[in-house]
Each structure stands twice: as structure tokens, then as C-alpha cells.
Amino acid sequence: MRILFMGTPDIAAESLRAVCAAGHEVCAVFTREDKPVGRKQTLTAPPAKQEALLRGIPVYQPKTLRDAAVQAQIAALAPELIVVVAYGRILPPAVLSVPRYGCINLHVSLLPRYRGAAPVQWAVLNGDAETGVTIMQLDEGLDTGDILMVERLAIGPEETSGELFARVSSIGAALLTRCIGQIAAGGLTPIPQDHTKATLAPPLTKEMAGFTFELTAQALHNLIRGMNPWPAAWFCCEGKKVKVLKSRLAAGQGAQTPPGGGDAAQGTAVTPGTVLAVKPLTIACKEGALELLELVPEGKKPMEGSAWAAGRRLRAGDILTACAEGPQ
């Protein structure tokens, strides 16, 4: 099938490779503009462009798809199908109507749940037990089109957004190629979404990543997992940020009695932020306790939580007066 591919980040590059490997003719790739990357702000092509150039596929990087000249260009390419994977722009009606088989989109959630930019992250942040990949027919809305194919997968209890994203990217690429084959064979029946069950997955922000221990251990664990790799959950200790990359729910931790104090018989709850152990570094939360396994202190490299605790000479019973606001 003659395909026009539209996509930008790594997941798009992986899907593009899969589409090419399946033997389809990719007539062109539309992607976002090159952007400065890193400390030196080096102008860098998006992954989908890099993949296309390696394969000798023409690349287009228009600032908008609403320009008449761009729309004429797409029509002149005469694609039978437009495939969209994390392109970052909504296709206008003049583009949607070009291909014989329409336009399809790979979305990494179980639509209509988590429409928007960060479906994987929100599934982890909310502590969902499963997610999935959906291939849908594109319309003028934001992830509102009819569903063509779905594949479900479980989310591990300690899996981070980054780890989950790697899995759904691979599963999505395989599902996408199967879907294209069935479209060509006329073997798919589109299923309308139940819009009453729709939820949104807006982009994450750095401000969302700050925390205190006045959360339940489960909620904090989900936050740490969901914010990894970006922007990374953090707390502020004595005026400096400490990022937390990995955590684990402490076994058997409910309402805690302070080490060496409190009335165990009466179940005296410990103050959130209290150090319960240093190997591994275990901190009391509003409910339960959490092991902080990997930290990144401000200006330093990643280290084990126990190493950070040793450097600060923390002992059981100490209290981390954490805040969710950065240094002033």
C-alpha cells in the first residue's frame, strides 16, 4: 500500500521501521521541525526524520497543515493511506479526505480513556493495572475517531512510564502493521467510541513532580513511577532538590510507630517523613511507607537511597522535612 507517514518522536520512528519492513511503499514522511537539543542547543532532527533519511524517504516539515500549498502537496503525493504516530498536529478536513482508505492513528491507551499527549504517563500516575494500544480512524477531534484494533497489556507494579512506553511502542508498531494489512483486505469494521467514558491525558509539567511525604505510599510510588524519566519526581530537602527515580512499597507497612518511641499497643502513627530504616532508605508516608531506591541529589549523579542517607548521616527516627517547592 502507498502510505504517507506522519510522526515525530522515537515511537514514530519505530512504527515507521515496522511499516517499511512490512513491505509498504512510504511515499513521504511529514514530521515536526528540527529543534535545539542538550546543553549546547544543537539543532537536531526528530527521530522520524532521521529514520526516513536513512531509508531515502522524502521528508517534509511544514509548520502547519492548514496551508493550501501544503495540502496540495499532500494531494500530489497521492497516498492510499495516511498513518499518524505522535505527529503532534491535528489533521484538517482537507488532509483527512485525501487518501482512499482515510487516515489512521496509533494511540497508546485504551480509548476513550486517556485522550491527549501523555496517555502512558497518566496510566502509571493513576496506578492503573492495565493499558493498551488503539488504532483508530482519524477525524477532526482529539483522539475521537472510530476504533479499528486494540491490544491490551498489564502494567507492572514497579514499572515506570519510560519502561512501559518502550513496551507499548513495540506492541503498537506490530499492531499497526497488522491493521494496515487488514485495511487493504477490507476486513475491519470501525467501532465508535463511547464518548461518555472519555478522559484526558494532558502533558506533564515540572511543577507536577514536586512532592512531600503527606501522600499515601501508594500514591507517592505511582507519582515516582509516572514521572520517570521526565520530569522526575522530587522533594526539596534543606533548600535543595532531590529527585527520586525508583521506589518500592515497603512490606507490611501500615500506620507506623516511631522507632524507639510511641505506643505500639495504641498504634501511634508516625509523622510522615520519618526515617524508618536506612538500608534500604525507608520513609513513612501519610499511609504506609516507601523505600527510596535511587535518588539524584541536586548537582550530583544518581545514587542508591541508602548511600544518600549515609552521606547525610540519617538514622531511624530522623524526620525529613521535605517540601514540594524548589529552592528560593
GROMACS .gro file of N, CA and C in nm, residues 222-304:
model
  249
  222ASN      N    1   0.329   0.574   4.279
  222ASN     CA    2   0.275   0.595   4.144
  222ASN      C    3   0.331   0.724   4.083
  223LEU      N    4   0.344   0.828   4.165
  223LEU     CA    5   0.398   0.955   4.117
  223LEU      C    6   0.542   0.938   4.069
  224ILE      N    7   0.622   0.869   4.148
  224ILE     CA    8   0.762   0.848   4.114
  224ILE      C    9   0.774   0.767   3.985
  225ARG      N   10   0.695   0.662   3.973
  225ARG     CA   11   0.696   0.580   3.851
  225ARG      C   12   0.649   0.660   3.730
  226GLY      N   13   0.541   0.735   3.749
  226GLY     CA   14   0.482   0.807   3.638
  226GLY      C   15   0.568   0.921   3.586
  227MET      N   16   0.647   0.982   3.674
  227MET     CA   17   0.731   1.095   3.635
  227MET      C   18   0.870   1.052   3.585
  228ASN      N   19   0.895   0.923   3.578
  228ASN     CA   20   1.022   0.871   3.528
  228ASN      C   21   1.004   0.826   3.383
  229PRO      N   22   1.077   0.882   3.286
  229PRO     CA   23   1.203   0.954   3.302
  229PRO      C   24   1.191   1.107   3.311
  230TRP      N   25   1.077   1.164   3.272
  230TRP     CA   26   1.065   1.310   3.275
  230TRP      C   27   0.931   1.348   3.332
  231PRO      N   28   0.928   1.449   3.419
  231PRO     CA   29   1.038   1.536   3.462
  231PRO      C   30   1.114   1.485   3.585
  232ALA      N   31   1.079   1.368   3.635
  232ALA     CA   32   1.136   1.304   3.754
  232ALA      C   33   1.079   1.366   3.881
  233ALA      N   34   1.016   1.282   3.962
  233ALA     CA   35   0.958   1.329   4.089
  233ALA      C   36   1.069   1.375   4.182
  234TRP      N   37   1.040   1.476   4.265
  234TRP     CA   38   1.143   1.528   4.354
  234TRP      C   39   1.081   1.589   4.480
  235PHE      N   40   1.162   1.592   4.584
  235PHE     CA   41   1.127   1.668   4.704
  235PHE      C   42   1.242   1.763   4.733
  236CYS      N   43   1.215   1.865   4.810
  236CYS     CA   44   1.315   1.964   4.845
  236CYS      C   45   1.357   1.943   4.989
  237CYS      N   46   1.485   1.917   5.011
  237CYS     CA   47   1.536   1.892   5.145
  237CYS      C   48   1.646   1.993   5.176
  238GLU      N   49   1.622   2.075   5.277
  238GLU     CA   50   1.718   2.177   5.319
  238GLU      C   51   1.760   2.266   5.202
  239GLY      N   52   1.661   2.307   5.123
  239GLY     CA   53   1.685   2.402   5.017
  239GLY      C   54   1.737   2.345   4.887
  240LYS      N   55   1.751   2.212   4.877
  240LYS     CA   56   1.799   2.152   4.754
  240LYS      C   57   1.706   2.041   4.707
  241LYS      N   58   1.694   2.030   4.576
  241LYS     CA   59   1.608   1.928   4.518
  241LYS      C   60   1.674   1.790   4.525
  242VAL      N   61   1.593   1.692   4.555
  242VAL     CA   62   1.638   1.553   4.549
  242VAL      C   63   1.539   1.477   4.461
  243LYS      N   64   1.586   1.434   4.344
  243LYS     CA   65   1.499   1.358   4.254
  243LYS      C   66   1.494   1.212   4.300
  244VAL      N   67   1.378   1.151   4.280
  244VAL     CA   68   1.362   1.009   4.313
  244VAL      C   69   1.327   0.935   4.185
  245LEU      N   70   1.415   0.845   4.142
  245LEU     CA   71   1.394   0.773   4.017
  245LEU      C   72   1.325   0.639   4.036
  246LYS      N   73   1.355   0.572   4.149
  246LYS     CA   74   1.296   0.440   4.171
  246LYS      C   75   1.254   0.427   4.317
  247SER      N   76   1.142   0.357   4.335
  247SER     CA   77   1.090   0.335   4.470
  247SER      C   78   1.025   0.198   4.477
  248ARG      N   79   0.989   0.159   4.599
  248ARG     CA   80   0.921   0.031   4.618
  248ARG      C   81   0.838   0.041   4.745
  249LEU      N   82   0.717  -0.010   4.742
  249LEU     CA   83   0.635  -0.011   4.862
  249LEU      C   84   0.700  -0.098   4.968
  250ALA      N   85   0.712  -0.045   5.088
  250ALA     CA   86   0.771  -0.121   5.198
  250ALA      C   87   0.674  -0.231   5.242
  251ALA      N   88   0.726  -0.348   5.262
  251ALA     CA   89   0.641  -0.460   5.300
  251ALA      C   90   0.587  -0.444   5.441
  252GLY      N   91   0.458  -0.472   5.458
  252GLY     CA   92   0.398  -0.475   5.591
  252GLY      C   93   0.390  -0.342   5.661
  253GLN      N   94   0.390  -0.233   5.586
  253GLN     CA   95   0.388  -0.102   5.649
  253GLN      C   96   0.246  -0.044   5.645
  254GLY      N   97   0.192  -0.020   5.761
  254GLY     CA   98   0.064   0.049   5.770
  254GLY      C   99   0.085   0.173   5.853
  255ALA      N  100  -0.002   0.198   5.952
  255ALA     CA  101   0.024   0.307   6.047
  255ALA      C  102   0.146   0.268   6.129
  256GLN      N  103   0.245   0.356   6.134
  256GLN     CA  104   0.374   0.321   6.193
  256GLN      C  105   0.391   0.376   6.334
  257THR      N  106   0.468   0.302   6.412
  257THR     CA  107   0.512   0.351   6.543
  257THR      C  108   0.655   0.400   6.529
  258PRO      N  109   0.688   0.518   6.576
  258PRO     CA  110   0.825   0.570   6.562
  258PRO      C  111   0.927   0.475   6.623
  259PRO      N  112   1.038   0.450   6.554
  259PRO     CA  113   1.141   0.364   6.609
  259PRO      C  114   1.189   0.418   6.743
  260GLY      N  115   1.183   0.336   6.846
  260GLY     CA  116   1.230   0.376   6.977
  260GLY      C  117   1.134   0.466   7.052
  261GLY      N  118   1.011   0.480   7.002
  261GLY     CA  119   0.918   0.571   7.069
  261GLY      C  120   0.776   0.540   7.030
  262GLY      N  121   0.681   0.608   7.093
  262GLY     CA  122   0.541   0.586   7.061
  262GLY      C  123   0.487   0.467   7.134
  263ASP      N  124   0.357   0.450   7.128
  263ASP     CA  125   0.289   0.341   7.197
  263ASP      C  126   0.239   0.243   7.095
  264ALA      N  127   0.314   0.132   7.078
  264ALA     CA  128   0.277   0.033   6.977
  264ALA      C  129   0.139  -0.024   7.004
  265ALA      N  130   0.105  -0.043   7.131
  265ALA     CA  131  -0.025  -0.101   7.165
  265ALA      C  132  -0.138  -0.012   7.118
  266GLN      N  133  -0.115   0.120   7.124
  266GLN     CA  134  -0.219   0.212   7.082
  266GLN      C  135  -0.208   0.248   6.934
  267GLY      N  136  -0.104   0.194   6.865
  267GLY     CA  137  -0.089   0.217   6.722
  267GLY      C  138  -0.061   0.362   6.688
  268THR      N  139   0.023   0.426   6.764
  268THR     CA  140   0.054   0.566   6.740
  268THR      C  141   0.115   0.584   6.601
  269ALA      N  142   0.053   0.667   6.519
  269ALA     CA  143   0.101   0.688   6.383
  269ALA      C  144   0.226   0.774   6.383
  270VAL      N  145   0.321   0.739   6.298
  270VAL     CA  146   0.445   0.814   6.290
  270VAL      C  147   0.426   0.935   6.198
  271THR      N  148   0.504   1.037   6.219
  271THR     CA  149   0.498   1.157   6.137
  271THR      C  150   0.545   1.127   5.995
  272PRO      N  151   0.467   1.166   5.892
  272PRO     CA  152   0.514   1.148   5.753
  272PRO      C  153   0.650   1.213   5.734
  273GLY      N  154   0.741   1.140   5.669
  273GLY     CA  155   0.878   1.188   5.650
  273GLY      C  156   0.975   1.127   5.747
  274THR      N  157   0.925   1.049   5.844
  274THR     CA  158   1.013   0.984   5.941
  274THR      C  159   1.093   0.872   5.874
  275VAL      N  160   1.222   0.868   5.903
  275VAL     CA  161   1.307   0.761   5.852
  275VAL      C  162   1.282   0.636   5.936
  276LEU      N  163   1.235   0.531   5.870
  276LEU     CA  164   1.209   0.404   5.941
  276LEU      C  165   1.327   0.310   5.932
  277ALA      N  166   1.405   0.322   5.826
  277ALA     CA  167   1.525   0.240   5.807
  277ALA      C  168   1.613   0.311   5.705
  278VAL      N  169   1.742   0.279   5.707
  278VAL     CA  170   1.834   0.341   5.611
  278VAL      C  171   1.887   0.242   5.508
  279LYS      N  172   1.871   0.112   5.533
  279LYS     CA  173   1.912   0.009   5.437
  279LYS      C  174   1.801  -0.092   5.417
  280PRO      N  175   1.714  -0.073   5.317
  280PRO     CA  176   1.706   0.040   5.224
  280PRO      C  177   1.644   0.162   5.292
  281LEU      N  178   1.664   0.278   5.233
  281LEU     CA  179   1.610   0.401   5.289
  281LEU      C  180   1.458   0.394   5.282
  282THR      N  181   1.395   0.388   5.398
  282THR     CA  182   1.251   0.370   5.407
  282THR      C  183   1.189   0.486   5.483
  283ILE      N  184   1.091   0.550   5.420
  283ILE     CA  185   1.032   0.672   5.475
  283ILE      C  186   0.883   0.652   5.499
  284ALA      N  187   0.836   0.696   5.616
  284ALA     CA  188   0.694   0.688   5.647
  284ALA      C  189   0.618   0.791   5.564
  285CYS      N  190   0.502   0.750   5.517
  285CYS     CA  191   0.415   0.839   5.441
  285CYS      C  192   0.286   0.862   5.519
  286LYS      N  193   0.192   0.931   5.460
  286LYS     CA  194   0.065   0.955   5.526
  286LYS      C  195  -0.001   0.823   5.563
  287GLU      N  196   0.008   0.727   5.472
  287GLU     CA  197  -0.034   0.590   5.499
  287GLU      C  198   0.072   0.498   5.441
  288GLY      N  199   0.123   0.405   5.520
  288GLY     CA  200   0.225   0.314   5.473
  288GLY      C  201   0.362   0.378   5.466
  289ALA      N  202   0.454   0.310   5.402
  289ALA     CA  203   0.591   0.358   5.392
  289ALA      C  204   0.649   0.321   5.257
  290LEU      N  205   0.750   0.395   5.216
  290LEU     CA  206   0.808   0.377   5.083
  290LEU      C  207   0.959   0.366   5.092
  291GLU      N  208   1.015   0.272   5.017
  291GLU     CA  209   1.159   0.259   5.004
  291GLU      C  210   1.205   0.345   4.886
  292LEU      N  211   1.296   0.437   4.912
  292LEU     CA  212   1.353   0.522   4.807
  292LEU      C  213   1.481   0.456   4.759
  293LEU      N  214   1.477   0.394   4.642
  293LEU     CA  215   1.585   0.307   4.597
  293LEU      C  216   1.693   0.381   4.519
  294GLU      N  217   1.654   0.479   4.438
  294GLU     CA  218   1.752   0.552   4.357
  294GLU      C  219   1.719   0.700   4.358
  295LEU      N  220   1.816   0.780   4.398
  295LEU     CA  221   1.798   0.925   4.410
  295LEU      C  222   1.901   0.999   4.326
  296VAL      N  223   1.868   1.124   4.293
  296VAL     CA  224   1.964   1.212   4.228
  296VAL      C  225   1.965   1.343   4.304
  297PRO      N  226   2.058   1.360   4.399
  297PRO     CA  227   2.068   1.487   4.470
  297PRO      C  228   2.105   1.599   4.373
  298GLU      N  229   2.062   1.718   4.402
  298GLU     CA  230   2.090   1.832   4.315
  298GLU      C  231   2.239   1.847   4.289
  299GLY      N  232   2.275   1.853   4.161
  299GLY     CA  233   2.414   1.872   4.123
  299GLY      C  234   2.500   1.747   4.130
  300LYS      N  235   2.438   1.630   4.156
  300LYS     CA  236   2.516   1.507   4.169
  300LYS      C  237   2.461   1.398   4.077
  301LYS      N  238   2.533   1.286   4.072
  301LYS     CA  239   2.493   1.175   3.988
  301LYS      C  240   2.395   1.084   4.066
  302PRO      N  241   2.321   0.999   3.993
  302PRO     CA  242   2.230   0.905   4.060
  302PRO      C  243   2.304   0.818   4.160
  303MET      N  244   2.238   0.789   4.272
  303MET     CA  245   2.296   0.702   4.373
  303MET      C  246   2.185   0.625   4.445
  304GLU      N  247   2.225   0.520   4.515
  304GLU     CA  248   2.128   0.445   4.594
  304GLU      C  249   2.077   0.532   4.709
   0.00000   0.00000   0.00000
